CSV table of C-alpha atoms in Angstrom, one decimal:
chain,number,residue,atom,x,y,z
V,1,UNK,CA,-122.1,34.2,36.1
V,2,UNK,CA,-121.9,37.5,38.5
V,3,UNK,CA,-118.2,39.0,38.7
V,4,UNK,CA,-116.9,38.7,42.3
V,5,UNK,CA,-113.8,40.9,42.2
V,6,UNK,CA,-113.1,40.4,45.4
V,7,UNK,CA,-111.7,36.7,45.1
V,8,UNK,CA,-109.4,34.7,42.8
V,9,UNK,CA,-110.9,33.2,39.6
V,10,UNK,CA,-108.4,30.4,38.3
V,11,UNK,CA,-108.9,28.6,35.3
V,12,UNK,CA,-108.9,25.0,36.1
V,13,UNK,CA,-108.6,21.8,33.7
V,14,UNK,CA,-111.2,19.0,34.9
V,15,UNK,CA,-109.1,16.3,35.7
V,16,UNK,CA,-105.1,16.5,35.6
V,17,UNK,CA,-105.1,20.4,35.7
V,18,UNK,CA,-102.4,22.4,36.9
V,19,UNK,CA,-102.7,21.7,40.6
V,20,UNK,CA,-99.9,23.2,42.0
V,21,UNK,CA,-101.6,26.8,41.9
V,22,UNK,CA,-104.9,25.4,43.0
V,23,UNK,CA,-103.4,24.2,46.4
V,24,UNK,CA,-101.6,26.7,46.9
V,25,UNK,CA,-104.8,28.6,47.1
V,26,UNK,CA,-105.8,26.2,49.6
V,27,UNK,CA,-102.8,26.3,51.5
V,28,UNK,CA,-103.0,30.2,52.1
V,29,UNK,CA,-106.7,30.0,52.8
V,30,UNK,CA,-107.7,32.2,49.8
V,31,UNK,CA,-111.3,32.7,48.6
V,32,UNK,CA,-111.5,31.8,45.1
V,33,UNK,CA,-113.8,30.4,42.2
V,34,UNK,CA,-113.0,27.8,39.2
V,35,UNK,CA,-113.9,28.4,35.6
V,36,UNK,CA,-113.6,24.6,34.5
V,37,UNK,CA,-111.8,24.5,31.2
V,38,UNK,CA,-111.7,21.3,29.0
V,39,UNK,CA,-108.3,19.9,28.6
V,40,UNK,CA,-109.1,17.9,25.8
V,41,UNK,CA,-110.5,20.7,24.2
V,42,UNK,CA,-107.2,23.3,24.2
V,43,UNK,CA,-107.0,23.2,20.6
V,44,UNK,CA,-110.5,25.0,20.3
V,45,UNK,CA,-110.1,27.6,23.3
V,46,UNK,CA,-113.4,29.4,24.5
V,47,UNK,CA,-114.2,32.6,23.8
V,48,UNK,CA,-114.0,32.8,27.8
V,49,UNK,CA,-110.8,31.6,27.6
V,50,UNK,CA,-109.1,33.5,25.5
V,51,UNK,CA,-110.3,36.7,26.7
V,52,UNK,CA,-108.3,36.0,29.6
V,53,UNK,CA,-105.6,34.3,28.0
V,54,UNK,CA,-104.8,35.3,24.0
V,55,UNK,CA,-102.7,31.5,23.9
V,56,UNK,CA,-105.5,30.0,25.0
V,57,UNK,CA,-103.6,28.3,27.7
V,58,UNK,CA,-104.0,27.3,31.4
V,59,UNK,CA,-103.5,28.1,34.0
V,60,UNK,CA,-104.7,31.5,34.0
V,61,UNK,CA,-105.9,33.4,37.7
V,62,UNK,CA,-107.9,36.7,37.7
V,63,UNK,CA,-106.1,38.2,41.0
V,64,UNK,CA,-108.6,40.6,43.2
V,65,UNK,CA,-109.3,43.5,41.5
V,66,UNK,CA,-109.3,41.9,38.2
V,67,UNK,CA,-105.2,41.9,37.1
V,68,UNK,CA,-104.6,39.0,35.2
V,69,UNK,CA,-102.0,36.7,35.5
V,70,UNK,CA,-100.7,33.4,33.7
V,71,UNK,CA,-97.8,31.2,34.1
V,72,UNK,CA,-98.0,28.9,36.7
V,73,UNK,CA,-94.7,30.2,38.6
V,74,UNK,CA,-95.9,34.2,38.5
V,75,UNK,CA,-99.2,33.4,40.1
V,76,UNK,CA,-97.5,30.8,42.4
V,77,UNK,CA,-95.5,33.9,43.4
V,78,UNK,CA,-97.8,36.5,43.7
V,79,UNK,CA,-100.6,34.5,45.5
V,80,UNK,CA,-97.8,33.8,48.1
V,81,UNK,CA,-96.7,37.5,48.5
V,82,UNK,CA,-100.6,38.7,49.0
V,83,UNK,CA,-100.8,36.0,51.7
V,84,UNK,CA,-97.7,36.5,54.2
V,85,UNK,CA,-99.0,34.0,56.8
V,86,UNK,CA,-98.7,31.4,56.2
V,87,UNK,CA,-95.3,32.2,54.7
V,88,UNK,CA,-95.7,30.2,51.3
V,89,UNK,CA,-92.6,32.0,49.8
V,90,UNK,CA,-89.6,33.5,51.7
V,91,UNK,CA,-89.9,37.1,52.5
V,92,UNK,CA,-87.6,39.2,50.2
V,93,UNK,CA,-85.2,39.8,53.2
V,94,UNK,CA,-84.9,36.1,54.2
V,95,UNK,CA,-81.6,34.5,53.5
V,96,UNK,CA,-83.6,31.4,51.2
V,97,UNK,CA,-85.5,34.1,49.0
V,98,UNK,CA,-82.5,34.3,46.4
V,99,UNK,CA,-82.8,30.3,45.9
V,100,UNK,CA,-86.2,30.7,45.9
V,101,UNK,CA,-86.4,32.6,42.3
V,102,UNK,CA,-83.5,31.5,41.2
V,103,UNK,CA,-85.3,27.8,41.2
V,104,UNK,CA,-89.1,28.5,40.4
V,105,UNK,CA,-87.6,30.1,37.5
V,106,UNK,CA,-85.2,27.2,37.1
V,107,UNK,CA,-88.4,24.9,36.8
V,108,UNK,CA,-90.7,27.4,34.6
V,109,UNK,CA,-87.5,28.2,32.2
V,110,UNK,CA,-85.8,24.8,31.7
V,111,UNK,CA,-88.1,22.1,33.5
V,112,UNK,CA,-91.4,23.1,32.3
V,113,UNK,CA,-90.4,23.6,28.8
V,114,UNK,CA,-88.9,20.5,28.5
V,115,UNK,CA,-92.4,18.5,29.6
V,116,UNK,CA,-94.4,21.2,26.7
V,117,UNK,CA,-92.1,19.8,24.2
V,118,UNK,CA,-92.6,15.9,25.4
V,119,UNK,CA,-96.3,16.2,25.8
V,120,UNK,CA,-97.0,18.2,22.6
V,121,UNK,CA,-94.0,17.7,20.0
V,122,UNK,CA,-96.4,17.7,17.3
V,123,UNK,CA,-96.7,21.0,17.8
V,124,UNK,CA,-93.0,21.6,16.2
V,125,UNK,CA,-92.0,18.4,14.5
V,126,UNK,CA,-94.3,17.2,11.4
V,127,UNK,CA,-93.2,13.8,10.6
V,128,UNK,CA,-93.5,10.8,13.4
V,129,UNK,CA,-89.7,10.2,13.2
V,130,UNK,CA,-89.3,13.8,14.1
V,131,UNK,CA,-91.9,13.6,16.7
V,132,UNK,CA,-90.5,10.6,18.2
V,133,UNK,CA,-87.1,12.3,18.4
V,134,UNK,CA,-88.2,15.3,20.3
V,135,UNK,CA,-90.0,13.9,22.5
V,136,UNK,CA,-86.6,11.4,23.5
V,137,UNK,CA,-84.7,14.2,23.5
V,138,UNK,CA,-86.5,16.2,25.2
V,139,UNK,CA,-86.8,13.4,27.9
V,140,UNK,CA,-83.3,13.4,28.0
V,141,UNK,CA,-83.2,16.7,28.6
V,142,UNK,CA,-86.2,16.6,31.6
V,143,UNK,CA,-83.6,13.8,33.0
V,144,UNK,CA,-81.0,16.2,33.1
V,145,UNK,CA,-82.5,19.1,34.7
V,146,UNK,CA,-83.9,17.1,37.5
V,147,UNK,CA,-80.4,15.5,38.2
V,148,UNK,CA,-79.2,19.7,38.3
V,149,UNK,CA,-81.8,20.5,41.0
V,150,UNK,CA,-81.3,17.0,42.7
V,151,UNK,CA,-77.6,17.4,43.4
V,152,UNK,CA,-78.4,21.1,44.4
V,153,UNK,CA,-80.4,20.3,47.2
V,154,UNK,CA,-80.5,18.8,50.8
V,155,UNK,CA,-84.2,18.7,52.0
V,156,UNK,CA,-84.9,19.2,56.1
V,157,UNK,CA,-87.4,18.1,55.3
V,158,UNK,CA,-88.8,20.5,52.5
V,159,UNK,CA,-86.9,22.2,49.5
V,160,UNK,CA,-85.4,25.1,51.1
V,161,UNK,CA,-85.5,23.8,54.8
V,162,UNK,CA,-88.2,23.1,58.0
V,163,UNK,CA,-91.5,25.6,56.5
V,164,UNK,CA,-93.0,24.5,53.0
V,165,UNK,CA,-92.7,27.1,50.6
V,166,UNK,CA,-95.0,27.5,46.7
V,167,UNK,CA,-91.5,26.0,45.4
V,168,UNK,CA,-92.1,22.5,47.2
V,169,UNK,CA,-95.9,22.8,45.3
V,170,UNK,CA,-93.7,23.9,42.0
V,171,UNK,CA,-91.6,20.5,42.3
V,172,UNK,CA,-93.9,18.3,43.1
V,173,UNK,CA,-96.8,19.1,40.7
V,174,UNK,CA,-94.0,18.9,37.7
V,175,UNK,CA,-92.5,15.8,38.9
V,176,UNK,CA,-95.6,13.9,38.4
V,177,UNK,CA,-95.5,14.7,34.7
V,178,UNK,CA,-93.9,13.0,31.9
V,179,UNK,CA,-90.9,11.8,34.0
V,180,UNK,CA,-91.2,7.8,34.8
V,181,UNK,CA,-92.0,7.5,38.8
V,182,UNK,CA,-89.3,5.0,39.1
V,183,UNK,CA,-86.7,7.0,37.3
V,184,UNK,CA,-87.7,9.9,39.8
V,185,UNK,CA,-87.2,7.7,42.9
V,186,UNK,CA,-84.2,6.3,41.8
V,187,UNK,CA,-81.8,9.1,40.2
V,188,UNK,CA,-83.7,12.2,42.6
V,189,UNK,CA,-84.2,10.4,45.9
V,190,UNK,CA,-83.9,14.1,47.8
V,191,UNK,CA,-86.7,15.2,45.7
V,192,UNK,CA,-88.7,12.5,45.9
V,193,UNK,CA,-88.4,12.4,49.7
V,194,UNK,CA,-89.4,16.3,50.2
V,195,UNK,CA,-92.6,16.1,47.7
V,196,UNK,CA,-93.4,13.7,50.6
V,197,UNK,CA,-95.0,15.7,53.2
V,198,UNK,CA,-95.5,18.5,50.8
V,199,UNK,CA,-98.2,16.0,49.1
V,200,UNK,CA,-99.6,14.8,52.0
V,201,UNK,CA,-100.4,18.6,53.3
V,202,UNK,CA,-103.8,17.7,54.3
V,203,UNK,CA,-105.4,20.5,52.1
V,204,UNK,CA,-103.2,19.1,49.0
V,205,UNK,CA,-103.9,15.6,49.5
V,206,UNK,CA,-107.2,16.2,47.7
V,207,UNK,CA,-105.9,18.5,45.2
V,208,UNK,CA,-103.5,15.9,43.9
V,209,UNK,CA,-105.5,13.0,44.4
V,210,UNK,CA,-108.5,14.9,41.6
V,211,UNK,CA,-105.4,16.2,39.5
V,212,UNK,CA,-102.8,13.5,38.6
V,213,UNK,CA,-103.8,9.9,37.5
V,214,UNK,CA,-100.8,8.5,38.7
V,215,UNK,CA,-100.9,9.7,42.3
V,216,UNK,CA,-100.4,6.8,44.8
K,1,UNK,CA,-68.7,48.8,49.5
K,2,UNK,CA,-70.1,45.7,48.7
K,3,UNK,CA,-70.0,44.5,45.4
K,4,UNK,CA,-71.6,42.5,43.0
K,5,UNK,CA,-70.0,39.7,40.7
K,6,UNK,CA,-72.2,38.8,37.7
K,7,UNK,CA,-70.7,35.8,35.1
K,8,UNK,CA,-71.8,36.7,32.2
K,9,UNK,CA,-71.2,36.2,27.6
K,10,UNK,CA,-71.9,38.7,25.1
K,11,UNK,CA,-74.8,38.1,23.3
K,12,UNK,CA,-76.5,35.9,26.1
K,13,UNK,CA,-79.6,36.2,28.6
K,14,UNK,CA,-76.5,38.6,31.0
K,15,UNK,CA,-77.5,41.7,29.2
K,16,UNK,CA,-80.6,42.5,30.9
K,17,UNK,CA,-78.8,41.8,34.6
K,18,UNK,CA,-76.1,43.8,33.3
K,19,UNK,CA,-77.8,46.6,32.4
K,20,UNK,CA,-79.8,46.6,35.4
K,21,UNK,CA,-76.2,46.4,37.6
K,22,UNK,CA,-75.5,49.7,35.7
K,23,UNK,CA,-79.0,51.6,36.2
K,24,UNK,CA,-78.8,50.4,39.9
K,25,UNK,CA,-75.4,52.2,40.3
K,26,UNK,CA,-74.2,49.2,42.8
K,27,UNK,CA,-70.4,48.0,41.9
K,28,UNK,CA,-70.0,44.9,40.2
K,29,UNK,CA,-67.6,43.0,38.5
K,30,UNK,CA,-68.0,41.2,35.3
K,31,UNK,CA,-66.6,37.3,35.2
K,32,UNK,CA,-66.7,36.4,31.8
K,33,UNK,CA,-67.6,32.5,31.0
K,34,UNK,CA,-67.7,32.2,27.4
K,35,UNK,CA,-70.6,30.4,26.1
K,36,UNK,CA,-69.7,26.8,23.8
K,37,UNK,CA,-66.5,26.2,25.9
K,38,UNK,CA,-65.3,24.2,28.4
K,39,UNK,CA,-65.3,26.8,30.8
K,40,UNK,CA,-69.2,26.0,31.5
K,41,UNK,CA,-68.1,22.9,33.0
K,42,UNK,CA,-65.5,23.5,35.3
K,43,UNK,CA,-65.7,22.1,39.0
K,44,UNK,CA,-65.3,26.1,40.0
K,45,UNK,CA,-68.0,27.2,37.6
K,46,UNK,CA,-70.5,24.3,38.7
K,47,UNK,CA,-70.6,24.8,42.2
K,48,UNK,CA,-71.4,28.5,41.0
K,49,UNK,CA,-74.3,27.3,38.7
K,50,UNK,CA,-75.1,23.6,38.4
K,51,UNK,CA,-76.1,23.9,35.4
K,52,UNK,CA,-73.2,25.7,34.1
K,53,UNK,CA,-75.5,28.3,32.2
K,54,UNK,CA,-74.9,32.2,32.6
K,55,UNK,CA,-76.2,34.6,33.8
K,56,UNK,CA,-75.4,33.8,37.2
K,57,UNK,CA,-74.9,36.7,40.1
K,58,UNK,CA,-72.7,36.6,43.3
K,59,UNK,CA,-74.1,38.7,45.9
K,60,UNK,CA,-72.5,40.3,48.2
K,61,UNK,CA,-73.7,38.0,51.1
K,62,UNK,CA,-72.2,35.2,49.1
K,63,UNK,CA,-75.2,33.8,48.5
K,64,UNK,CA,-75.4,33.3,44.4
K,65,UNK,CA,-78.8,33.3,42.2
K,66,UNK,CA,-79.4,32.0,38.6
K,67,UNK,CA,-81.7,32.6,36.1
K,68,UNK,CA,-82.0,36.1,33.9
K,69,UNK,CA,-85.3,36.8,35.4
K,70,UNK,CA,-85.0,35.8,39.2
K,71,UNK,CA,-81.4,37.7,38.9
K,72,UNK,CA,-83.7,40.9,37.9
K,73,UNK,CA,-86.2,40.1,40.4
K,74,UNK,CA,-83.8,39.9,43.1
K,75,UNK,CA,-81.7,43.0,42.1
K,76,UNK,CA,-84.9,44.8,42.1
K,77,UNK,CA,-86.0,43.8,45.7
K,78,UNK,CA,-82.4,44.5,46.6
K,79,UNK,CA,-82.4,48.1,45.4
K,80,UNK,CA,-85.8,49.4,45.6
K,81,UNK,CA,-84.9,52.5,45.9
K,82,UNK,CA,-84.2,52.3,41.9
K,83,UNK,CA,-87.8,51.7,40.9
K,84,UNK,CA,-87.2,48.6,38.7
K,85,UNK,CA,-89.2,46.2,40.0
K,86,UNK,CA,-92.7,46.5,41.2
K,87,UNK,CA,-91.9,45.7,45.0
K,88,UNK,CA,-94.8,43.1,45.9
K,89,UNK,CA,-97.9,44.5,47.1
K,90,UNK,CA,-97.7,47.3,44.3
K,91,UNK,CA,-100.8,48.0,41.6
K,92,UNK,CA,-98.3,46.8,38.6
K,93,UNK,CA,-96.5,43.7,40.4
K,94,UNK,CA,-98.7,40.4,39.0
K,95,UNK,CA,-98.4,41.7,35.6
K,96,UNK,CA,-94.9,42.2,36.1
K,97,UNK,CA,-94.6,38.9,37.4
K,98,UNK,CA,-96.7,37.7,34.6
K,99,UNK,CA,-94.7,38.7,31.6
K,100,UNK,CA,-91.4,38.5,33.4
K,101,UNK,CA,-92.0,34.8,33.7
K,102,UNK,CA,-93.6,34.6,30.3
K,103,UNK,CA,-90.5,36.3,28.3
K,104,UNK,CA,-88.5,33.3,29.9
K,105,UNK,CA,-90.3,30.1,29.8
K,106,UNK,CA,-92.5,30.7,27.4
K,107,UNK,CA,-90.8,33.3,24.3
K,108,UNK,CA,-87.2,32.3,25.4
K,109,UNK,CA,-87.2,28.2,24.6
K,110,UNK,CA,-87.8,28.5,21.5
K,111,UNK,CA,-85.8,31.5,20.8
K,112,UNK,CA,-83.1,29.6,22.2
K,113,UNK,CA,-84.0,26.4,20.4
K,114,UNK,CA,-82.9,28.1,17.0
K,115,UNK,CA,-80.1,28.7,17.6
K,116,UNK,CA,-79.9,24.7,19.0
K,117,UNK,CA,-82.0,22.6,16.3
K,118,UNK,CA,-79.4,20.1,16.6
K,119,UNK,CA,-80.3,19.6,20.4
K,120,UNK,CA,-83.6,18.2,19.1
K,121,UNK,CA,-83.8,16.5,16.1
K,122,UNK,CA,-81.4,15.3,13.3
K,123,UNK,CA,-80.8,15.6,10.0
K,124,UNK,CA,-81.2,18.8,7.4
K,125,UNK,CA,-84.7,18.0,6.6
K,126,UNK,CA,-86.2,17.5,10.0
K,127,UNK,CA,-83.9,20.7,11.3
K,128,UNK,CA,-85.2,22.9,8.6
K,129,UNK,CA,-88.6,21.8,9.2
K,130,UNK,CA,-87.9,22.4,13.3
K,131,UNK,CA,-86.7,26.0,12.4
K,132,UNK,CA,-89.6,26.9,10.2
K,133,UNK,CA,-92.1,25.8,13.3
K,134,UNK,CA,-90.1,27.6,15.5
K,135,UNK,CA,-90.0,30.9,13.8
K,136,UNK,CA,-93.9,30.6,13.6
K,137,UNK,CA,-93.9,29.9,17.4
K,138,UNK,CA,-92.0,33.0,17.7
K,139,UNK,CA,-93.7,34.8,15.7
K,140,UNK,CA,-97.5,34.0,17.3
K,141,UNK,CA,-95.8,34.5,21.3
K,142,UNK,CA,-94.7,38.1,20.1
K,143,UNK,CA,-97.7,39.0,19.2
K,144,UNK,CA,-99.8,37.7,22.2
K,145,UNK,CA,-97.3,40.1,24.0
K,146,UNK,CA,-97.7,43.2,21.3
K,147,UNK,CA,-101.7,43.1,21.9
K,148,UNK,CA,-101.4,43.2,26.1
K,149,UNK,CA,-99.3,46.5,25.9
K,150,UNK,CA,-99.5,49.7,25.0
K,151,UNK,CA,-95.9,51.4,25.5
K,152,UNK,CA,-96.0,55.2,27.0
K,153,UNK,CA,-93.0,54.7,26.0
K,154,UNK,CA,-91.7,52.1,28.1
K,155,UNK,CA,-94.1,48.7,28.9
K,156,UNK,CA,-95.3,49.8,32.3
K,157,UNK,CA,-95.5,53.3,31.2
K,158,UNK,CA,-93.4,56.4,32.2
K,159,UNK,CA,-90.6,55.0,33.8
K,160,UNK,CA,-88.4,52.2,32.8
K,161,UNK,CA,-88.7,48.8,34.4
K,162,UNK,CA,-86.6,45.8,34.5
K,163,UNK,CA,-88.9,44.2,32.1
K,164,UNK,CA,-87.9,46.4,29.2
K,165,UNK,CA,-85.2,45.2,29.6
K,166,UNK,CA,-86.2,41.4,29.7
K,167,UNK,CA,-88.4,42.1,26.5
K,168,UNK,CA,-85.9,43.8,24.5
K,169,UNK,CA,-82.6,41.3,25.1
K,170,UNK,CA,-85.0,38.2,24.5
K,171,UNK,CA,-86.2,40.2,21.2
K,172,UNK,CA,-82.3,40.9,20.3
K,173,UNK,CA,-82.1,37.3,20.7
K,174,UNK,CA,-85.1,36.4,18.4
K,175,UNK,CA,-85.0,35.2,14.7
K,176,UNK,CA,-84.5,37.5,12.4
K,177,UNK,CA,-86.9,36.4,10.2
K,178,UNK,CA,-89.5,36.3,13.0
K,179,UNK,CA,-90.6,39.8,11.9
K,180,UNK,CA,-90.7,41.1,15.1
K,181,UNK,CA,-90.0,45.1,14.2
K,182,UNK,CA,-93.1,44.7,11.4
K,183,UNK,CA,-95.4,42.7,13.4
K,184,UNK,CA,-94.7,44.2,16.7
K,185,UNK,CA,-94.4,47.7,16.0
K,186,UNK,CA,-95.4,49.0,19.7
K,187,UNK,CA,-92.7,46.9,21.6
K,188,UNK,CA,-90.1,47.8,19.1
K,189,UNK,CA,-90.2,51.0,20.5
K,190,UNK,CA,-90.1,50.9,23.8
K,191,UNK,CA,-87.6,48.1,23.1
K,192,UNK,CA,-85.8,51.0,21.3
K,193,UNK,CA,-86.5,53.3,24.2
K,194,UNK,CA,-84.7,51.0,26.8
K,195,UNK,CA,-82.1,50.6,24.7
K,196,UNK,CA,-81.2,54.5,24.4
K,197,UNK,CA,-81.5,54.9,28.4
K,198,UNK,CA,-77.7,56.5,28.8
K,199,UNK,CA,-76.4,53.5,31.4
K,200,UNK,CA,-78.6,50.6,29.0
K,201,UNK,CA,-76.8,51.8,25.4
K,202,UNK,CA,-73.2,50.9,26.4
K,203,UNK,CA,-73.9,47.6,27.6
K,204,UNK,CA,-75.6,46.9,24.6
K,205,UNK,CA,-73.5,48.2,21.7
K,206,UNK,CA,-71.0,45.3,23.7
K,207,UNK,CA,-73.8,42.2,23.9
K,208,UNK,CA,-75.1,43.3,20.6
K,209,UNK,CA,-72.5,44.8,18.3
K,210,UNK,CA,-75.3,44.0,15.3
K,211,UNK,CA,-78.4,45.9,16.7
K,212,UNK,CA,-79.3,49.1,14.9
């Protein structure tokens, strides 16, 4: 495959990848290629792979010009700030920009690391008893941080107010794991109701319709 | 002037803010919420931070963020004049933004999870074995970060950045018997070079009375 450094190269799962950074891609109209990476395969990284990313995780983006970046919320951000229209992320003078960081790194620092340790507790507890008790307390955890961000938060109609922004993406791609639908509608009805029209963007419709098997 | 108010602990993920408060040269007062107490939970804290962790920082507009890193990130936008922060558009901002965001959800959960095992499982046996995995985990992140770098001295070269600063509190924070001084010999020292800079060293010797 020729290197095009001239557009984004994101590392994609087939099938429930991380979609968030993929539509976001497609929000802002960027010009990008996907290296297809097995999900059921992570355990055994490709060489490919792990050039980019020593973890051997994804999602990992080659930026233009080469700079790599991993971590869903720092690409989220800095695809956003290389695309200023259309405004995906407050500009760093705009009164909503300190809620904006302060909350994507809300969800990378508490939220996201509580779904790692539900979906992959065998990676830190041996014995089944100890696996099962992770991953319920790490649900009960995920439970709690969503009820934070819920009572911190008065959609009109999206996250932080009438433009969508990559935190709207954030939320909505990591409410569609681990947590039970029903529980999510029920205990965080604001955030249900603002991943809404975030979801049915019509360039992230098809993104989340390929990426999560439970989408409606 | 305007002036900053940043609730903080000793010991906890305030250092790095604090330290950058003092680099920046912008006023600020320290509001002390001591960590393991009821004090996280009052009504008055909460409506600060809802989650009633620290750091949190009170900006002069009134306005308040959370979260070490976005606190750093937003102090560096705020002042650029002070060099921090890669402003975005700049050469070093993605990779910045990349291990920024990877010192605090990825290395910082379970560097925070030792000191917590009870949080996740019970009983001695399955909290020994919980440590042991997470001092590994430690142990393997560190190094992913020890092979991207290459200190001169500090991580994005001549000038210190607010991610020093992030890398060597979350390090300070680590396991000791993670290894990280032996196994990451090349962010020890520009951990150790952040940690001399004249306005960094006082807020340390405070946060981390134990440090060498």
């Amino acid at each position: 495959m020729t290197e095009d450094r001239t557009i984004y190269t994101l590392y994609h799962g087939i099938k429930a990848g991380p979609a968030a950074p993929l539509a976001l891609l497609d929000l802002v109209g960027a010009s990008y290629r996907i290296v297809s990476i097995d999900t059921n395969a992570l355990d055994h990284p490709t060489a490919e792979l792990l050039a980019v990313n020593p973890l051997g995780q994804i999602p990992v983006i080659a930026m233009p010009g080469g700079r790599i970046v991993t971590e869903s919320a720092a690409m989220m951000i800095a695809i956003a700030e290389d695309h200023p229209e259309p405004n995906m992320a407050p500009a760093t003078d705009a009164p909503e920009r300190p809620a904006f960081l302060g909350w994507m790194v809300y969800l990378a620092a508490n939220v996201y690391p509580a779904v790692r340790r539900y979906f992959f507790s065998g990676q830190i507890a041996e014995s089944e008893s100890a696996r099962d008790e992770v991953r319920r307390m790490a649900m009960k955890e995920l439970q709690r941080d969503w009820q934070v961000m819920e009572a911190a938060f008065d959609p009109a109609p999206y996250l932080l107010g009438k433009a969508s922004t990559a935190l709207d993406l954030y939320t909505a791609m990591l409410s569609r794991w681990a947590i039970d639908q029903d529980w999510f509608h029920e205990a965080c009805s604001k955030l249900a109701a603002a991943r809404v029209p975030m979801e049915n963007h019509p360039k992230v419709l098809p993104v989340w319709r390929e990426n999560f098997l439970n989408f409606p | 002037m305007p002036i900053y108010t940043l609730y903080h602990d000793l010991g906890s993920t305030s250092a790095a803010p604090q330290a950058m408060l003092s680099m920046i040269g912008a006023p600020y007062r320290l509001e002390r919420v001591p960590l393991y107490t009821p004090l996280h939970r009052t009504p008055a804290y909460l409506a600060v931070n809802p989650l009633g962790t620290v750091p949190s920082l009170l900006l002069p507009d009134g306005e308040t963020v959370t979260e070490s890193a976005a606190i750093l990130l937003l102090l560096g936008e705020r002042h650029p004049e002070a060099g921090l922060v890669p402003v975005p558009g700049s050469p070093d901002r993605p990779r910045f933004l990349r291990w920024l965001t990877y010192l605090s959800a990825t290395v910082y959960p379970p560097t925070r999870r030792y000191y917590h095992l009870a949080d996740h499982v019970a009983g001695a046996a399955a909290q020994a074995e919980l440590r042991r995995t997470t001092v590994v985990e430690q142990t393997r992140l560190w190094a992913a970060m020890e092979a991207a770098f290459e200190p001169a001295p500090y991580l994005l070269g001549d000038r210190p950045s607010a991610l020093d600063l992030a890398m060597a509190m979350i390090a300070r924070l680590g396991a000791p018997e993670s290894g990280f001084d032996t196994a990451c010999p090349r962010l020890a020292a520009a951990r150790d070079a952040i940690e001399a800079h004249p306005e960094v060293a006082p807020v340390w010797r405070e946060n981390f009375p134990d440090a060498a």
